[in-house]
Amino acid sequence: MRFTQFAVPLKLLLASMTIPAGVANATMTDAGKKAMQAAGEIMFEQRCRSCHADDPALKAYGPSLIGVLGRKAGSLEGYEYSDAMKNSGIVWNENTLRAWMADNDGFMPGTRMRHVGISDRAEQDFLLTYLKALSSK
Ligand code: HEC
């Protein structure tokens, strides 16, 4: 895992979790899920929020990620996507989101989203938990 500016909170969260990161599954306690979501919110803050709002009332450079899980890529009404995104035929689920986070412009050449490379499985888990929570907002 790459520890950058948010090294301390992430380390604390990890230390407080009874189940190793990377296994966010049905056996995880509510406290564990809350910790994952909090870690994901920190990641979102650092890596995504400059372009993606998590408030439906805000306009941002990137499309809103509220409700992104289960959504067809490039399908948000009123947002000008690249042709690559519009024609990708992708649906955003856990697997496609992991591939996208790890190497978005390798996964979808021609996208207008600048390169994001989050290949660490635990960091992806944190973000996915947060994006899931956003989807039920
Ligand atoms: C530099 C700005 C920028 C950053 C930082 C950024 N994005 Fe994006 N994102 C965009 C743009 C622009 C698009 C639309 C791309 C297109 O149309 O090709 C996009 C599209 C997306 C989509 C597709 C949404 C849809 O409606 O189909 C997802 C999912 C996504 N971004 C997730 C993320 C996540 C998660 C992060 C943080 C890890 C992130 N992005 C960071 C600019 C950004």
PDB file of C-alpha atoms and ligand atoms in Angstrom:
ATOM      1  CA  MET A   1       0.000   0.000   0.000  1.00  0.00           C
ATOM      2  CA  ARG A   2       1.224   3.466  -0.787  1.00  0.00           C
ATOM      3  CA  PHE A   3       0.890   5.665   2.266  1.00  0.00           C
ATOM      4  CA  THR A   4       0.761   9.313   1.260  1.00  0.00           C
ATOM      5  CA  GLN A   5      -0.697  12.296   3.125  1.00  0.00           C
ATOM      6  CA  PHE A   6      -3.446  10.210   4.686  1.00  0.00           C
ATOM      7  CA  ALA A   7      -1.013   7.659   6.083  1.00  0.00           C
ATOM      8  CA  VAL A   8      -1.981   8.181   9.710  1.00  0.00           C
ATOM      9  CA  PRO A   9      -5.793   7.858   9.513  1.00  0.00           C
ATOM     10  CA  LEU A  10      -5.569   4.851   7.195  1.00  0.00           C
ATOM     11  CA  LYS A  11      -3.056   3.097   9.404  1.00  0.00           C
ATOM     12  CA  LEU A  12      -5.197   3.761  12.463  1.00  0.00           C
ATOM     13  CA  LEU A  13      -8.276   2.447  10.718  1.00  0.00           C
ATOM     14  CA  LEU A  14      -6.447  -0.644   9.571  1.00  0.00           C
ATOM     15  CA  ALA A  15      -5.100  -1.267  13.053  1.00  0.00           C
ATOM     16  CA  SER A  16      -8.605  -1.019  14.499  1.00  0.00           C
ATOM     17  CA  MET A  17     -10.063  -3.573  12.112  1.00  0.00           C
ATOM     18  CA  THR A  18     -10.364  -7.178  13.204  1.00  0.00           C
ATOM     19  CA  ILE A  19     -10.582  -8.546   9.656  1.00  0.00           C
ATOM     20  CA  PRO A  20      -7.721  -7.956   7.206  1.00  0.00           C
ATOM     21  CA  ALA A  21      -8.388  -5.382   4.476  1.00  0.00           C
ATOM     22  CA  GLY A  22      -9.399  -6.909   1.180  1.00  0.00           C
ATOM     23  CA  VAL A  23     -12.115  -9.162   2.557  1.00  0.00           C
ATOM     24  CA  ALA A  24     -15.057  -6.780   2.847  1.00  0.00           C
ATOM     25  CA  ASN A  25     -17.611  -9.563   2.904  1.00  0.00           C
ATOM     26  CA  ALA A  26     -20.783 -10.653   4.614  1.00  0.00           C
ATOM     27  CA  THR A  27     -18.961 -11.663   7.790  1.00  0.00           C
ATOM     28  CA  MET A  28     -17.673  -8.142   8.447  1.00  0.00           C
ATOM     29  CA  THR A  29     -19.226  -6.374  11.417  1.00  0.00           C
ATOM     30  CA  ASP A  30     -21.021  -3.036  11.078  1.00  0.00           C
ATOM     31  CA  ALA A  31     -18.041  -1.384  12.780  1.00  0.00           C
ATOM     32  CA  GLY A  32     -15.725  -2.904  10.187  1.00  0.00           C
ATOM     33  CA  LYS A  33     -17.914  -1.675   7.337  1.00  0.00           C
ATOM     34  CA  LYS A  34     -18.048   1.810   8.869  1.00  0.00           C
ATOM     35  CA  ALA A  35     -14.251   1.876   9.100  1.00  0.00           C
ATOM     36  CA  MET A  36     -13.966   0.789   5.460  1.00  0.00           C
ATOM     37  CA  GLN A  37     -16.400   3.506   4.427  1.00  0.00           C
ATOM     38  CA  ALA A  38     -14.524   6.157   6.421  1.00  0.00           C
ATOM     39  CA  ALA A  39     -11.241   5.100   4.807  1.00  0.00           C
ATOM     40  CA  GLY A  40     -12.959   5.253   1.414  1.00  0.00           C
ATOM     41  CA  GLU A  41     -14.194   8.757   2.113  1.00  0.00           C
ATOM     42  CA  ILE A  42     -10.611   9.873   2.837  1.00  0.00           C
ATOM     43  CA  MET A  43      -9.460   8.283  -0.426  1.00  0.00           C
ATOM     44  CA  PHE A  44     -12.326   9.934  -2.320  1.00  0.00           C
ATOM     45  CA  GLU A  45     -11.395  13.282  -0.780  1.00  0.00           C
ATOM     46  CA  GLN A  46      -7.761  12.935  -1.878  1.00  0.00           C
ATOM     47  CA  ARG A  47      -8.122  11.268  -5.271  1.00  0.00           C
ATOM     48  CA  CYS A  48     -11.585  11.919  -6.712  1.00  0.00           C
ATOM     49  CA  ARG A  49     -13.366  14.923  -5.208  1.00  0.00           C
ATOM     50  CA  SER A  50     -11.389  17.503  -7.213  1.00  0.00           C
ATOM     51  CA  CYS A  51     -13.377  16.301 -10.245  1.00  0.00           C
ATOM     52  CA  HIS A  52     -16.368  14.382  -8.847  1.00  0.00           C
ATOM     53  CA  ALA A  53     -18.897  15.902  -6.449  1.00  0.00           C
ATOM     54  CA  ASP A  54     -20.618  13.612  -3.954  1.00  0.00           C
ATOM     55  CA  ASP A  55     -23.464  16.085  -3.554  1.00  0.00           C
ATOM     56  CA  PRO A  56     -26.205  15.983  -6.205  1.00  0.00           C
ATOM     57  CA  ALA A  57     -26.609  19.766  -6.012  1.00  0.00           C
ATOM     58  CA  LEU A  58     -23.017  20.441  -7.107  1.00  0.00           C
ATOM     59  CA  LYS A  59     -21.760  20.587 -10.691  1.00  0.00           C
ATOM     60  CA  ALA A  60     -18.263  19.232 -11.239  1.00  0.00           C
ATOM     61  CA  TYR A  61     -15.800  18.560 -14.055  1.00  0.00           C
ATOM     62  CA  GLY A  62     -16.555  14.836 -13.881  1.00  0.00           C
ATOM     63  CA  PRO A  63     -19.979  13.133 -13.749  1.00  0.00           C
ATOM     64  CA  SER A  64     -21.703  12.544 -10.400  1.00  0.00           C
ATOM     65  CA  LEU A  65     -20.733   9.209  -8.846  1.00  0.00           C
ATOM     66  CA  ILE A  66     -23.893   8.970  -6.766  1.00  0.00           C
ATOM     67  CA  GLY A  67     -25.593   5.759  -7.819  1.00  0.00           C
ATOM     68  CA  VAL A  68     -22.658   4.740 -10.021  1.00  0.00           C
ATOM     69  CA  LEU A  69     -22.812   1.069  -8.970  1.00  0.00           C
ATOM     70  CA  GLY A  70     -25.061  -0.754 -11.418  1.00  0.00           C
ATOM     71  CA  ARG A  71     -25.142   2.214 -13.800  1.00  0.00           C
ATOM     72  CA  LYS A  72     -24.328   1.901 -17.514  1.00  0.00           C
ATOM     73  CA  ALA A  73     -21.112   3.820 -18.226  1.00  0.00           C
ATOM     74  CA  GLY A  74     -21.638   7.221 -19.818  1.00  0.00           C
ATOM     75  CA  SER A  75     -25.379   7.252 -19.196  1.00  0.00           C
ATOM     76  CA  LEU A  76     -25.931  10.189 -16.846  1.00  0.00           C
ATOM     77  CA  GLU A  77     -28.430  12.607 -18.377  1.00  0.00           C
ATOM     78  CA  GLY A  78     -26.983  16.054 -19.128  1.00  0.00           C
ATOM     79  CA  TYR A  79     -23.283  15.160 -18.818  1.00  0.00           C
ATOM     80  CA  GLU A  80     -21.042  15.412 -21.927  1.00  0.00           C
ATOM     81  CA  TYR A  81     -19.073  12.152 -21.939  1.00  0.00           C
ATOM     82  CA  SER A  82     -16.295  11.229 -24.345  1.00  0.00           C
ATOM     83  CA  ASP A  83     -17.285   8.943 -27.241  1.00  0.00           C
ATOM     84  CA  ALA A  84     -15.076   6.266 -25.682  1.00  0.00           C
ATOM     85  CA  MET A  85     -17.207   6.322 -22.510  1.00  0.00           C
ATOM     86  CA  LYS A  86     -20.558   6.591 -24.293  1.00  0.00           C
ATOM     87  CA  ASN A  87     -19.797   3.665 -26.602  1.00  0.00           C
ATOM     88  CA  SER A  88     -18.005   1.436 -24.090  1.00  0.00           C
ATOM     89  CA  GLY A  89     -20.965  -0.842 -23.367  1.00  0.00           C
ATOM     90  CA  ILE A  90     -19.669  -1.200 -19.796  1.00  0.00           C
ATOM     91  CA  VAL A  91     -21.801  -1.430 -16.670  1.00  0.00           C
ATOM     92  CA  TRP A  92     -20.151  -0.218 -13.458  1.00  0.00           C
ATOM     93  CA  ASN A  93     -19.887  -3.070 -11.005  1.00  0.00           C
ATOM     94  CA  GLU A  94     -17.187  -4.149  -8.598  1.00  0.00           C
ATOM     95  CA  ASN A  95     -14.974  -5.713 -11.284  1.00  0.00           C
ATOM     96  CA  THR A  96     -15.214  -2.922 -13.849  1.00  0.00           C
ATOM     97  CA  LEU A  97     -14.667  -0.297 -11.132  1.00  0.00           C
ATOM     98  CA  ARG A  98     -11.533  -2.089  -9.886  1.00  0.00           C
ATOM     99  CA  ALA A  99     -10.119  -2.221 -13.426  1.00  0.00           C
ATOM    100  CA  TRP A 100     -11.017   1.448 -13.934  1.00  0.00           C
ATOM    101  CA  MET A 101      -9.405   2.586 -10.666  1.00  0.00           C
ATOM    102  CA  ALA A 102      -6.262   0.566 -11.352  1.00  0.00           C
ATOM    103  CA  ASP A 103      -5.584   1.948 -14.830  1.00  0.00           C
ATOM    104  CA  ASN A 104      -8.519   3.908 -16.220  1.00  0.00           C
ATOM    105  CA  ASP A 105      -7.047   5.048 -19.527  1.00  0.00           C
ATOM    106  CA  GLY A 106      -5.552   1.597 -20.192  1.00  0.00           C
ATOM    107  CA  PHE A 107      -8.979   0.068 -19.462  1.00  0.00           C
ATOM    108  CA  MET A 108     -10.759   2.579 -21.705  1.00  0.00           C
ATOM    109  CA  PRO A 109      -8.475   4.278 -24.240  1.00  0.00           C
ATOM    110  CA  GLY A 110      -9.852   7.659 -25.268  1.00  0.00           C
ATOM    111  CA  THR A 111     -11.538   8.517 -21.951  1.00  0.00           C
ATOM    112  CA  ARG A 112     -11.365  12.134 -20.846  1.00  0.00           C
ATOM    113  CA  MET A 113     -10.654  11.207 -17.227  1.00  0.00           C
ATOM    114  CA  ARG A 114      -7.000  11.798 -16.508  1.00  0.00           C
ATOM    115  CA  HIS A 115      -5.014   8.758 -15.444  1.00  0.00           C
ATOM    116  CA  VAL A 116      -5.840   7.383 -12.009  1.00  0.00           C
ATOM    117  CA  GLY A 117      -3.803   4.397 -10.835  1.00  0.00           C
ATOM    118  CA  ILE A 118      -5.058   2.779  -7.634  1.00  0.00           C
ATOM    119  CA  SER A 119      -3.870  -0.794  -7.911  1.00  0.00           C
ATOM    120  CA  ASP A 120      -3.780  -1.631  -4.210  1.00  0.00           C
ATOM    121  CA  ARG A 121      -6.605  -4.060  -3.487  1.00  0.00           C
ATOM    122  CA  ALA A 122      -7.295  -2.680  -0.002  1.00  0.00           C
ATOM    123  CA  GLU A 123      -7.437   0.900  -1.291  1.00  0.00           C
ATOM    124  CA  GLN A 124      -9.886  -0.260  -3.981  1.00  0.00           C
ATOM    125  CA  ASP A 125     -11.988  -1.958  -1.271  1.00  0.00           C
ATOM    126  CA  PHE A 126     -12.156   1.284   0.702  1.00  0.00           C
ATOM    127  CA  LEU A 127     -13.281   3.275  -2.330  1.00  0.00           C
ATOM    128  CA  LEU A 128     -15.800   0.637  -3.408  1.00  0.00           C
ATOM    129  CA  THR A 129     -17.359   0.637   0.054  1.00  0.00           C
ATOM    130  CA  TYR A 130     -17.658   4.414  -0.086  1.00  0.00           C
ATOM    131  CA  LEU A 131     -19.073   4.393  -3.639  1.00  0.00           C
ATOM    132  CA  LYS A 132     -21.620   1.769  -2.547  1.00  0.00           C
ATOM    133  CA  ALA A 133     -22.672   4.001   0.343  1.00  0.00           C
ATOM    134  CA  LEU A 134     -22.986   6.934  -2.078  1.00  0.00           C
ATOM    135  CA  SER A 135     -25.234   4.821  -4.257  1.00  0.00           C
ATOM    136  CA  SER A 136     -27.783   4.448  -1.522  1.00  0.00           C
ATOM    137  CA  LYS A 137     -27.783   8.176  -0.715  1.00  0.00           C
TER     138      LYS A 137
HETATM  139  C1  HEC B   1      -8.832  15.023 -13.097  1.00  0.00           C
HETATM  140  C2  HEC B   1     -10.239  14.842 -12.904  1.00  0.00           C
HETATM  141  C3  HEC B   1     -10.727  13.488 -12.401  1.00  0.00           C
HETATM  142  C4  HEC B   1     -10.315  12.779 -11.286  1.00  0.00           C
HETATM  143  C5  HEC B   1      -9.214  13.162 -10.286  1.00  0.00           C
HETATM  144  C6  HEC B   1     -11.152  11.604 -11.226  1.00  0.00           C
HETATM  145  N1  HEC B   1     -12.042  11.600 -12.272  1.00  0.00           N
HETATM  146 FE1  HEC B   1     -13.397  10.139 -12.680  1.00  0.00          FE
HETATM  147  N2  HEC B   1     -13.988  11.135 -14.376  1.00  0.00           N
HETATM  148  C7  HEC B   1     -13.478  12.353 -14.813  1.00  0.00           C
HETATM  149  C8  HEC B   1     -14.055  12.674 -16.112  1.00  0.00           C
HETATM  150  C9  HEC B   1     -13.760  13.925 -16.935  1.00  0.00           C
HETATM  151  C10 HEC B   1     -14.933  11.621 -16.439  1.00  0.00           C
HETATM  152  C11 HEC B   1     -15.730  11.430 -17.741  1.00  0.00           C
HETATM  153  C12 HEC B   1     -14.801  10.663 -18.670  1.00  0.00           C
HETATM  154  C13 HEC B   1     -15.275  10.454 -20.100  1.00  0.00           C
HETATM  155  O1  HEC B   1     -16.369  10.900 -20.482  1.00  0.00           O
HETATM  156  O2  HEC B   1     -14.492   9.824 -20.838  1.00  0.00           O
HETATM  157  C14 HEC B   1     -14.877  10.662 -15.315  1.00  0.00           C
HETATM  158  C15 HEC B   1     -15.621   9.488 -15.242  1.00  0.00           C
HETATM  159  C16 HEC B   1     -15.620   8.601 -14.180  1.00  0.00           C
HETATM  160  C17 HEC B   1     -16.472   7.436 -14.060  1.00  0.00           C
HETATM  161  C18 HEC B   1     -17.552   7.007 -15.056  1.00  0.00           C
HETATM  162  C19 HEC B   1     -18.888   7.570 -14.573  1.00  0.00           C
HETATM  163  C20 HEC B   1     -20.071   7.359 -15.503  1.00  0.00           C
HETATM  164  O3  HEC B   1     -21.069   8.086 -15.312  1.00  0.00           O
HETATM  165  O4  HEC B   1     -20.042   6.487 -16.379  1.00  0.00           O
HETATM  166  C21 HEC B   1     -16.151   6.825 -12.880  1.00  0.00           C
HETATM  167  C22 HEC B   1     -16.767   5.553 -12.315  1.00  0.00           C
HETATM  168  C23 HEC B   1     -15.108   7.620 -12.259  1.00  0.00           C
HETATM  169  N3  HEC B   1     -14.809   8.690 -13.070  1.00  0.00           N
HETATM  170  C24 HEC B   1     -14.531   7.325 -11.022  1.00  0.00           C
HETATM  171  C25 HEC B   1     -13.500   8.060 -10.439  1.00  0.00           C
HETATM  172  C26 HEC B   1     -12.907   7.731  -9.164  1.00  0.00           C
HETATM  173  C27 HEC B   1     -13.354   6.572  -8.268  1.00  0.00           C
HETATM  174  C28 HEC B   1     -11.927   8.651  -8.937  1.00  0.00           C
HETATM  175  C29 HEC B   1     -10.966   8.729  -7.770  1.00  0.00           C
HETATM  176  C30 HEC B   1     -10.212   7.529  -7.507  1.00  0.00           C
HETATM  177  C31 HEC B   1     -11.915   9.566 -10.079  1.00  0.00           C
HETATM  178  N4  HEC B   1     -12.891   9.173 -10.961  1.00  0.00           N
HETATM  179  C32 HEC B   1     -11.049  10.638 -10.219  1.00  0.00           C
HETATM  180  C33 HEC B   1     -12.540  13.124 -14.139  1.00  0.00           C
HETATM  181  C34 HEC B   1     -11.828  12.731 -13.011  1.00  0.00           C
END
